Tab-separated table of C-alpha atoms and ligand atoms in Angstrom:
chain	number	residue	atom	x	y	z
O	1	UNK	CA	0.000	0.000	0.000
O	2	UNK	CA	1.076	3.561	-0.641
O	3	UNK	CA	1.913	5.572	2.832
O	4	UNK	CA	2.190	8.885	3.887
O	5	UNK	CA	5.852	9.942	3.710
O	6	UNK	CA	5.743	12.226	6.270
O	7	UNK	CA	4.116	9.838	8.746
O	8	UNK	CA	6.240	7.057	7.814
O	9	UNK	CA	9.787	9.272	8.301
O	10	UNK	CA	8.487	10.014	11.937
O	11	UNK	CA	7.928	6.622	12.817
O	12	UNK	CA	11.875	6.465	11.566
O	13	UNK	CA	12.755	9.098	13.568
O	14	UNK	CA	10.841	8.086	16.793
O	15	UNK	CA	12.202	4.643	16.366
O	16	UNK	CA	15.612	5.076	15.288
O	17	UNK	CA	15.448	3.333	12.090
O	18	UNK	CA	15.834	4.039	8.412
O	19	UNK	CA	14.038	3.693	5.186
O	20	UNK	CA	15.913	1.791	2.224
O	21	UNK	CA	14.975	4.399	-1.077
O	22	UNK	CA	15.993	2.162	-4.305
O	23	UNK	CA	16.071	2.833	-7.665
O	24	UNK	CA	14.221	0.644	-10.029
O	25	UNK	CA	14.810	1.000	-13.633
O	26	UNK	CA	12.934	-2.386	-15.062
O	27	UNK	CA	10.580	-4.200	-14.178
O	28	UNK	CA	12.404	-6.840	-12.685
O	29	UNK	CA	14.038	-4.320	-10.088
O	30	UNK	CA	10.745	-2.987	-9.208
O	31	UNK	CA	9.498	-6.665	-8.344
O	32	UNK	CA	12.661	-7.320	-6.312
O	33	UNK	CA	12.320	-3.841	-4.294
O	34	UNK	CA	9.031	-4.946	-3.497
O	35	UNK	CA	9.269	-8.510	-2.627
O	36	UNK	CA	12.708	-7.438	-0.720
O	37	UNK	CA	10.764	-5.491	1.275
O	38	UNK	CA	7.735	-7.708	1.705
O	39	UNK	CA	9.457	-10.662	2.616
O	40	UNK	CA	11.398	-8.866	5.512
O	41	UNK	CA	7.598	-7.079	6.289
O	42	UNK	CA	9.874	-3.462	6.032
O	43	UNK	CA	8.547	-0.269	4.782
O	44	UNK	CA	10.451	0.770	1.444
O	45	UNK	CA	10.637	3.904	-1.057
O	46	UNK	CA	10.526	2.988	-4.455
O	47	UNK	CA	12.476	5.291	-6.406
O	48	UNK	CA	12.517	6.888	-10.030
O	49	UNK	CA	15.334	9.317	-11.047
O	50	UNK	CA	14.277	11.365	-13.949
O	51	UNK	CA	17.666	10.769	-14.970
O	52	UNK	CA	16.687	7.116	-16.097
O	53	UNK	CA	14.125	8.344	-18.434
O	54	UNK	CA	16.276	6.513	-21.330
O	55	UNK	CA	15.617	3.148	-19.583
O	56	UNK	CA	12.233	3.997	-17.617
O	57	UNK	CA	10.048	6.550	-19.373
O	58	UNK	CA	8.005	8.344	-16.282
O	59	UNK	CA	4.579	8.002	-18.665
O	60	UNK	CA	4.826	3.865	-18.954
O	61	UNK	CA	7.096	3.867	-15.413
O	62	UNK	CA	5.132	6.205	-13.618
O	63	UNK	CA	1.540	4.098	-14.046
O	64	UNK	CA	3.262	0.876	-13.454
O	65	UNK	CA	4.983	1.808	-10.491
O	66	UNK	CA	1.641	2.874	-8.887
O	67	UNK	CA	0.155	-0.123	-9.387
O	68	UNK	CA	2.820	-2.117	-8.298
O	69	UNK	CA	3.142	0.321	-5.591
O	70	UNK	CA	-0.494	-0.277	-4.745
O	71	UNK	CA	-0.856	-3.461	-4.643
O	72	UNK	CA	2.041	-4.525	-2.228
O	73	UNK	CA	1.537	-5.998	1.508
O	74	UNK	CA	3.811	-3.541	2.847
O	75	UNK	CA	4.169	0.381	3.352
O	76	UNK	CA	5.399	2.079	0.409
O	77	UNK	CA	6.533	5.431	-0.562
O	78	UNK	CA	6.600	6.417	-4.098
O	79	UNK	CA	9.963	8.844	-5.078
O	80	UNK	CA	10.796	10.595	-7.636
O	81	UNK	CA	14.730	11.285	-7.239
O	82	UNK	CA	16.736	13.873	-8.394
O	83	UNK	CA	13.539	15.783	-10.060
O	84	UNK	CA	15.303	18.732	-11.525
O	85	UNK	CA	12.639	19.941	-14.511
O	86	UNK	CA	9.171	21.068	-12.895
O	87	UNK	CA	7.137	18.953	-16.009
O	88	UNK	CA	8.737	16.034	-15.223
O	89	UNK	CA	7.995	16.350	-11.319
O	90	UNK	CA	4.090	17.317	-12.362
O	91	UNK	CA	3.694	14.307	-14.330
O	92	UNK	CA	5.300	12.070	-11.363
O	93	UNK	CA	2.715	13.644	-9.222
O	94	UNK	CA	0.296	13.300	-11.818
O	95	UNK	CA	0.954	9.569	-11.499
O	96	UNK	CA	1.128	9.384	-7.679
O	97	UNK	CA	4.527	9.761	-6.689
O	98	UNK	CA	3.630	11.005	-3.350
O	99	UNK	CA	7.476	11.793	-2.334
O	100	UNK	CA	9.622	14.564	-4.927
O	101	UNK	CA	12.809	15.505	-4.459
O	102	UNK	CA	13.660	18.361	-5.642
O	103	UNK	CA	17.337	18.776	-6.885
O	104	UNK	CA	18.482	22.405	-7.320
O	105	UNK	CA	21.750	21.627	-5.567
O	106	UNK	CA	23.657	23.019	-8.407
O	107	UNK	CA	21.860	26.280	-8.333
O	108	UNK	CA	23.650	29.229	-6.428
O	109	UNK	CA	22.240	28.811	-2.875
O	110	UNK	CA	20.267	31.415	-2.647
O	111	UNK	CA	17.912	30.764	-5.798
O	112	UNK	CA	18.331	26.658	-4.570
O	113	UNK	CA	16.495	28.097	-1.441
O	114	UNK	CA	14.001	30.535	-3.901
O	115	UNK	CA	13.018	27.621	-5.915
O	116	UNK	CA	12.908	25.201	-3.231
O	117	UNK	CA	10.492	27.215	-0.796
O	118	UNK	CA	7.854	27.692	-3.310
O	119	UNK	CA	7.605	24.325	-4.647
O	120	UNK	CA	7.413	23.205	-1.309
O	121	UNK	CA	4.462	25.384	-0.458
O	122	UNK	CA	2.653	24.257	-3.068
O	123	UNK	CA	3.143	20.419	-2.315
O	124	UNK	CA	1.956	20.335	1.231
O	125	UNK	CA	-0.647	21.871	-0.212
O	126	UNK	CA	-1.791	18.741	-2.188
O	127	UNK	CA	0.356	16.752	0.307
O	128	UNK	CA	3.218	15.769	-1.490
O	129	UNK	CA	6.708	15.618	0.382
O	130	UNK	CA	9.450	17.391	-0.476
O	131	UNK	CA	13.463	16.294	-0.245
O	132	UNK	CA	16.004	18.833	-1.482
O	133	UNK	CA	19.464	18.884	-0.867
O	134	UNK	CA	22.320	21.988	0.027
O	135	UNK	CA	25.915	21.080	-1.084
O	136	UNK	CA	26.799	18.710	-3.986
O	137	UNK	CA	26.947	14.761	-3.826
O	138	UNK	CA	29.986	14.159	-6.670
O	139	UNK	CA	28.781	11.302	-8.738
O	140	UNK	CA	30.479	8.346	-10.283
O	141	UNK	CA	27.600	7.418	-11.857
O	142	UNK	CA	26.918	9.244	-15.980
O	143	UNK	CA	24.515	11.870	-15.374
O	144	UNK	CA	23.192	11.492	-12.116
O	145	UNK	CA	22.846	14.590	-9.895
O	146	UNK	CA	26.277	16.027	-8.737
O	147	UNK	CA	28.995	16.743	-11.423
O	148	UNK	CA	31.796	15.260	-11.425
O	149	UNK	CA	33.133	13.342	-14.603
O	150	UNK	CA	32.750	9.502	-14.419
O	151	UNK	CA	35.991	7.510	-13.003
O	152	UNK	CA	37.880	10.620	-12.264
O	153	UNK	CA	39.250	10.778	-8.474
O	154	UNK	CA	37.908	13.831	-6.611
O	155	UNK	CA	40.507	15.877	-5.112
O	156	UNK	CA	38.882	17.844	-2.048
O	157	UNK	CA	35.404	15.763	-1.560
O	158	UNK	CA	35.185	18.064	1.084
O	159	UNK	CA	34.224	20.670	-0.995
O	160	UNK	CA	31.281	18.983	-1.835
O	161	UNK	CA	30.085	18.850	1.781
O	162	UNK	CA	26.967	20.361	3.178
O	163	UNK	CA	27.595	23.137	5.397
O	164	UNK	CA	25.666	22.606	9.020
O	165	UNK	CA	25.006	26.351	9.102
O	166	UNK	CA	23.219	26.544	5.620
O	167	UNK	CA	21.429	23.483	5.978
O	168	UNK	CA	19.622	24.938	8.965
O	169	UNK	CA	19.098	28.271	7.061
O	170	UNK	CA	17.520	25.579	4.070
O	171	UNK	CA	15.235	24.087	5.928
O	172	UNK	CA	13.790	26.382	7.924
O	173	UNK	CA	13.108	29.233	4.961
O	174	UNK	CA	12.108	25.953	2.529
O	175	UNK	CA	9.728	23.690	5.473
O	176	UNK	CA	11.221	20.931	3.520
O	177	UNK	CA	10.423	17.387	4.680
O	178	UNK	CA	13.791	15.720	4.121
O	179	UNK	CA	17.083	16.933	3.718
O	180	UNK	CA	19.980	15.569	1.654
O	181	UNK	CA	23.241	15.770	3.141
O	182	UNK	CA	26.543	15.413	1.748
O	183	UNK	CA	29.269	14.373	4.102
O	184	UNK	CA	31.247	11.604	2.597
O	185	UNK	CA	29.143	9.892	0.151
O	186	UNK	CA	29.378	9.600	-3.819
O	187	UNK	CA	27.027	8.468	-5.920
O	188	UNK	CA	28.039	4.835	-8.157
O	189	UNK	CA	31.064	3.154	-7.323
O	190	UNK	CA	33.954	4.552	-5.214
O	191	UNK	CA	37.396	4.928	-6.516
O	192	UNK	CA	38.780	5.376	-2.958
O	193	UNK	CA	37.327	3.917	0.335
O	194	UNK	CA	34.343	5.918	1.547
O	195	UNK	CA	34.810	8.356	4.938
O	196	UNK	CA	31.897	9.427	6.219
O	197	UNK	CA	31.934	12.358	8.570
O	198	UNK	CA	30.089	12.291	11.602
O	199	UNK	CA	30.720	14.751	13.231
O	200	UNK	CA	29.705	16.636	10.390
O	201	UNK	CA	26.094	14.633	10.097
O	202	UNK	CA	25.694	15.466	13.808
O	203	UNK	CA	25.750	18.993	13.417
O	204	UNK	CA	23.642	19.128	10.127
O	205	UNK	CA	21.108	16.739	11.968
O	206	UNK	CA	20.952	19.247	14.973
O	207	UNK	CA	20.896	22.334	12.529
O	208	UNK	CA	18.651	20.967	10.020
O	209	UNK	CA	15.930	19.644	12.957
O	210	UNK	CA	14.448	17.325	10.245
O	211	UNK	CA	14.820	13.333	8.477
O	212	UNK	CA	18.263	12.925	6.692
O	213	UNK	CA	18.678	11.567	3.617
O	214	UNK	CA	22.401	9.481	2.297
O	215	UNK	CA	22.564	8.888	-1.088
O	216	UNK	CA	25.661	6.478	-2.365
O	217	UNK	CA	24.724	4.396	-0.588
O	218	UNK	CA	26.389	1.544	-2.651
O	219	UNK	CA	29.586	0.491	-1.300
O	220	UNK	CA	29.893	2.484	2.123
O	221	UNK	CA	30.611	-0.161	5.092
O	222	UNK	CA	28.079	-1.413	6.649
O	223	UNK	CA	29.175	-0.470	10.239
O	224	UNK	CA	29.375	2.847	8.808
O	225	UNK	CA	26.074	2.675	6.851
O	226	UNK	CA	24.808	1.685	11.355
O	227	UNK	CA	26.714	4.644	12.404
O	228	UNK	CA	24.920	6.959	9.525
O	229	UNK	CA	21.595	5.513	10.861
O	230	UNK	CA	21.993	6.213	14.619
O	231	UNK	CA	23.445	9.615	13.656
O	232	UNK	CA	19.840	10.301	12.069
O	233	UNK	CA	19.611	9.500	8.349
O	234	UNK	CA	16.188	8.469	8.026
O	235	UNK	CA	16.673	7.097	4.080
O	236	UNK	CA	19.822	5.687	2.280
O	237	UNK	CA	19.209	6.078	-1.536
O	238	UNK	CA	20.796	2.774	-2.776
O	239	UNK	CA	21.086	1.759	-6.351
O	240	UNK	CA	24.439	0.627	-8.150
O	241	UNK	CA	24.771	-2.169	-5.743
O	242	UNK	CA	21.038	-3.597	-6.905
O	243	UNK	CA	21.251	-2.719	-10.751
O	244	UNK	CA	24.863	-3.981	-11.083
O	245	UNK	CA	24.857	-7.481	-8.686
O	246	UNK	CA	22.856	-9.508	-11.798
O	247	UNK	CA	25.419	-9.097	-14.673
O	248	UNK	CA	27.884	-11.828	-13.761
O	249	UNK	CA	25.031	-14.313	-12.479
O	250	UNK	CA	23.184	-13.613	-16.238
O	251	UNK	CA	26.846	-13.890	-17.826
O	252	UNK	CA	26.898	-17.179	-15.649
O	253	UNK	CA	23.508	-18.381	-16.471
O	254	UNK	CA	24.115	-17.483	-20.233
O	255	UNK	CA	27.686	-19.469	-20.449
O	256	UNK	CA	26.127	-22.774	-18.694
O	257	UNK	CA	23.008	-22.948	-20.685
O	258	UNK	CA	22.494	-26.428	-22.217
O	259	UNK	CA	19.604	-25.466	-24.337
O	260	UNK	CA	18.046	-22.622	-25.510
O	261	UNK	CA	17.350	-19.615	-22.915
O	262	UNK	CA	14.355	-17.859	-23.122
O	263	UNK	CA	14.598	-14.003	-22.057
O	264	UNK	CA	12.400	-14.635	-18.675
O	265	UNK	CA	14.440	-17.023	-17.747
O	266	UNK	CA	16.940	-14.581	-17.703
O	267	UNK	CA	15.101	-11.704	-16.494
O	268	UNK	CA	13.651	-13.974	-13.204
O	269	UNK	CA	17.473	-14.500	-12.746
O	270	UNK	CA	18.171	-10.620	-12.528
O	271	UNK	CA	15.198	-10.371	-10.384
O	272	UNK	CA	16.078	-13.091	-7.728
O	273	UNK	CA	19.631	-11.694	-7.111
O	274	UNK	CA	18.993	-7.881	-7.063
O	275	UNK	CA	15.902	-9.434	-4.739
O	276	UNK	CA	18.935	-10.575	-2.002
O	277	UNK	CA	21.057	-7.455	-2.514
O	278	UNK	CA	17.734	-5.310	-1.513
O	279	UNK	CA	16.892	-7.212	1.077
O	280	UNK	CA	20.554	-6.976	2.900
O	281	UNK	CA	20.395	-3.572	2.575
O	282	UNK	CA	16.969	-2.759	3.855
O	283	UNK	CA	17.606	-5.568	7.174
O	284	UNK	CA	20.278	-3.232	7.560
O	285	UNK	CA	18.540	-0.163	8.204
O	286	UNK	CA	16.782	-1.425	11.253
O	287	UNK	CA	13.263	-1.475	9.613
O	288	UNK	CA	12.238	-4.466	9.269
R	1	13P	P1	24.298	4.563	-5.346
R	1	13P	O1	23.984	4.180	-6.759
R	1	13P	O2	25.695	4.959	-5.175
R	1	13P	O3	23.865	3.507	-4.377
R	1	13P	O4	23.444	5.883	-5.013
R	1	13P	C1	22.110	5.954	-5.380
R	1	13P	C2	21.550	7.295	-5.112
R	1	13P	O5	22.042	8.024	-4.283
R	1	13P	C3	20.363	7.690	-5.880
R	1	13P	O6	19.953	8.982	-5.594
């Protein structure tokens, strides 16, 4: 069933847990989100980054989603991630994405906080939650928020680091819901070993006041992915680590055939492993 955001991020915050938010760009990764989640009996936010239109197009995704969405035995929150072009976040709403994040993180802050304040207005309005973020998360991933060029090391990640000071200034002139903090994480794979900084997080969380949001999730350790959860982050955007673990079991599965291999053969095969990578992450997170 599809659940308030807003309630379901202060049951997280009363209780001290966190929210898995993944990515689905096929079918197969929507049905392993899902069942992840339903087998473990664990809320979950299904995600949708405009960014995979290519793979996902919002006006067949968006629908199908939904119903998915709908129809599942557990809470769910439907995302849109990294909404950065104000059609594209109608039609999400239009389709009952009930959760937009708004990305103007690459805007100068103060016409991030402009933009930010009155889309957010209008939202709660028709009850729609807003996430928006204040510093840059780099990204190791092609197009995906931040802007950093794929494989290249970043020098200073620092730089990209949310000030604790300005994210309290965000969030109380925007009354966002959920606020994206950058201290440590990148998004895709990680060319060095991941850092987070906690100290950091604790100030932003006592700044900010409201739910924390991680993204890059994918290859951060797990005691530190704990640490990140006590320290307040309410939901870990996760998504290389699901959309990449199938390729070598399909490679696998393709190499040992003995007959022919029909394509849903294949496509259960993606489904049942990026089923087991969702579900490790979301037991992690304390919600289940
Ligand atoms: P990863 O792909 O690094 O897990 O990050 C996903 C993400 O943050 C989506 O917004």
């Amino acid at each position: 069933m599809i659940v308030n955001p807003r309630e379901l991020m202060e049951d997280a915050q009363r209780n001290n847990y966190a929210v898995a938010g993944i990515n689905a760009t096929t079918l197969e990764g929507i049905q392993a989100v899902l069942s992840a989640a339903e087998e473990l009996g664990a809320p979950v936010i299904l995600s949708h980054a405009q960014v995979h239109e290519k793979y996902a197009p919002i006006d067949v995704f968006g629908p199908l989603l939904a119903a998915f969405a709908e129809k599942a035995k557990i809470p769910v929150v439907l995302h849109l991630d990294h909404g950065t072009q104000y059609s594209y976040i109608l039609k999400a709403i239009r389709y009952g994405f009930n959760s937009i994040m708004y990305d103007c993180a690459h805007l100068p802050l103060e016409e991030n906080i402009q933009r930010v304040k009155a889309f957010t207005e209008s939202a709660h309005e028709i009850g729609i939650s807003v996430e928006a973020e204040v510093g840059t998360m780099p990204s190791n991933i092609v197009g995906m928020g931040g802007c950093t060029e794929y494989g290249k090391k970043i020098d200073r990640i620092e730089d990209y680091f949310t000030d604790p000071d300005i994210a309290g200034r965000f969030c109380r002139e925007t009354k966002i819901d959920m606020l994206t903090a950058s201290f440590g994480t990148v998004h895709g794979f990680y060319i060095e070993k991941p850092v987070l900084d906690f100290e950091r997080l604790r100030k932003i969380k006592e700044a900010s006041g409201i739910p924390l949001v991680m993204h890059g999730t994918t290859g951060v350790e797990e005691e530190q992915i704990k640490r990140a959860v006590k320290g307040g982050v309410r939901k870990f955007n996760y998504f290389t680590g699901v959309a990449t673990s199938a390729s070598l079991p399909i490679e696998n599965k393709i190499r040992n055939a003995e007959g022919p291999l029909y394509y849903h053969e294949i496509a259960q095969c993606a489904a049942d492993v990026m089923k087991v990578q969702a579900k490790h992450m979301i037991a992690l997170l304390q919600s289940v």
